[in-house]
């Protein structure tokens, strides 16, 4: 039963909440922007692109693209006489006015060359006359380029002879203009077409429908003709070339295709087998059937992301393909669901500019979690959302705080963070909470149908909710989207006999400032006594207040937001007796909280109770939290409970048990048990955690396990990676030689990354080897692999030798990817602070 509570004001503190108007700077952040940041707004459009046609020849050996980019467009205003395209670091051979490639209708009879200027990354084309807004024009740009960004060439070499020969694109955010002239901003949608010629024996995969394949035996090439008929933004154009095996499926007659290295064919079903089930689920709940001609997922090597939702043709890292042992702990379903649902949220509806990126990424993150709820149930969904919360809170606590929507940043890459993805997903969850499931899905369907085929911004979503439900959402969006932070609640209760009520005191303790408001939120409170559980609804909107929850008798326990709907940090002052009762008898969320909050008690009875939860609780999240808490208690009783937990049937729980045992420094009984676990456990992840746990313990057996780990193959090299992490944890300069060995070009990149970082940490502890380590790391600043270069920058920051600054500055100038430049700048900042 739900009831409403009366409240008594203790302290009133108000915060002005202002929704940003068009052209207004959004509320500043706390630690996110810097002196290089600038204000970003939607790009001004002078023309509307209708169709993009690419005719390309790809030379994989030289890394060259030769081709023609034909842009069909309509002026937005009369008197249009100059076309400006984005085109960076390419050689423009000619520009001509040609027949409309999408309709065959001529812009004007014949083909006419046009005058142009190429200034930095802009191609300025003078048309033959002024055009009116009802005229369709096609301009063809012939060019060649060896792209530094946007299109990437992967090749085998002496160090990596088994690496495949591949070419793949990555357009998000605005990188496609490094390999073909285009309008490269996400506020314009057009159809697209790709006619691409590659070496014989290779496949070329692109957007939409494959119209034709033509063998060219005299040239030793093959030509593929793809066309995407659903309009989309430029960055979603895709090209992948390589030696792939095609595995075919279908959904409601639509081809569903999986392209993998022939060596990985047997891994396809395990990684992608739920795709068609997800397509059915998302089509149903969103209210729009999957809208494209096909759905392809292609796995590639050396990808810089997990996946990219190119329209109808998702690109995936080949690191998502995994064996049955890895499947004990790892699933591709989250990545598959995230990229698939982007076909609606991100492709069919696309953010108008990067300020509103959450409309792409938060939606995909939350709808990934909604698939978990649908497929695996509420408990696994709660765990997924708890993980989202932990990731966001870590960034908020350790790095910076910003509004979800902000226009103050240096580069759009910075917007791809935990605030956009995880916090945004948690905000969508709260919208669902406030609306209820029926109105939530009503609003989602209305938003999708209203704005399909459009570039959108946050107010479009807010207005769609209001139109569909009648619920005003301005206050909610003001505090959760256009301001930063979250409520920090301090809660306590006592029994008021005179009122026969629970007196629930709630404080908001977050610092209220320009960034962070005082939040106004409806909260459910569940009160449990001998007669059962009663739920009250309260609204918390002040810095401190007391709510009186009238009951017939004093309850055994009180739960604040028992289903964890609200993004918050919560401390609840409770007795040990109540927490033990909550651990034994509370709901899923409350049992997890009790397992956490009981860690402040080091009594044997508490350790035994938490140990019982570790062994017996049906909810994995409670067992994992019990392991963490026993690690904090660090008594003999807690240790013994953890040792029993090594037998948990779920390897994901065993991971947490092993990590917690790593806090028992100097305990050789624990060390022996962990060594046995490394030998006997089937899970790659558990064994990797054993290696780092023994190092954390400073166990004398850590060295033998590090040696064993370096001899062990595993998914994503996580066991060897853990050996490098363990070397850093041991803080012994003797580990430098081993880290040097595994940092070498030719070793697996997953291990190299950690080995390079370990060199920086250990080198700092060995002054006599400082020059040697610094010179090695400076050399890695020019490594062929961008991940190695990034780690070398970070490692030089850890090393603390300011003689590396000049080399870092030169590396920053060489790099194209913003993340690489940023890593170098962070390292220099660190060195300047030493």
PDB file of C-alpha atoms in Angstrom, residues 35 151 224 293 501 545 585 660 666 706 756 786:
ATOM      1  CA  UNK A  35      41.614  27.013 -21.002  1.00  0.00           C
ATOM      2  CA  UNK A 151      39.860   5.461 -42.684  1.00  0.00           C
ATOM      3  CA  UNK A 224      31.030  -3.691 -54.673  1.00  0.00           C
ATOM      4  CA  UNK A 293      17.594  -2.964 -45.522  1.00  0.00           C
ATOM      5  CA  UNK A 501       4.893   7.561  13.541  1.00  0.00           C
ATOM      6  CA  UNK A 545      13.380  18.042   6.707  1.00  0.00           C
ATOM      7  CA  UNK A 585      14.968 -10.371   5.270  1.00  0.00           C
ATOM      8  CA  UNK A 660      38.796  -9.214  -1.172  1.00  0.00           C
ATOM      9  CA  UNK A 666      50.865 -11.360   5.108  1.00  0.00           C
ATOM     10  CA  UNK A 706      53.488 -14.009 -12.137  1.00  0.00           C
ATOM     11  CA  UNK A 756      54.557   0.111 -20.778  1.00  0.00           C
ATOM     12  CA  UNK A 786      48.170   4.178 -31.021  1.00  0.00           C
TER      13      UNK A 786
END
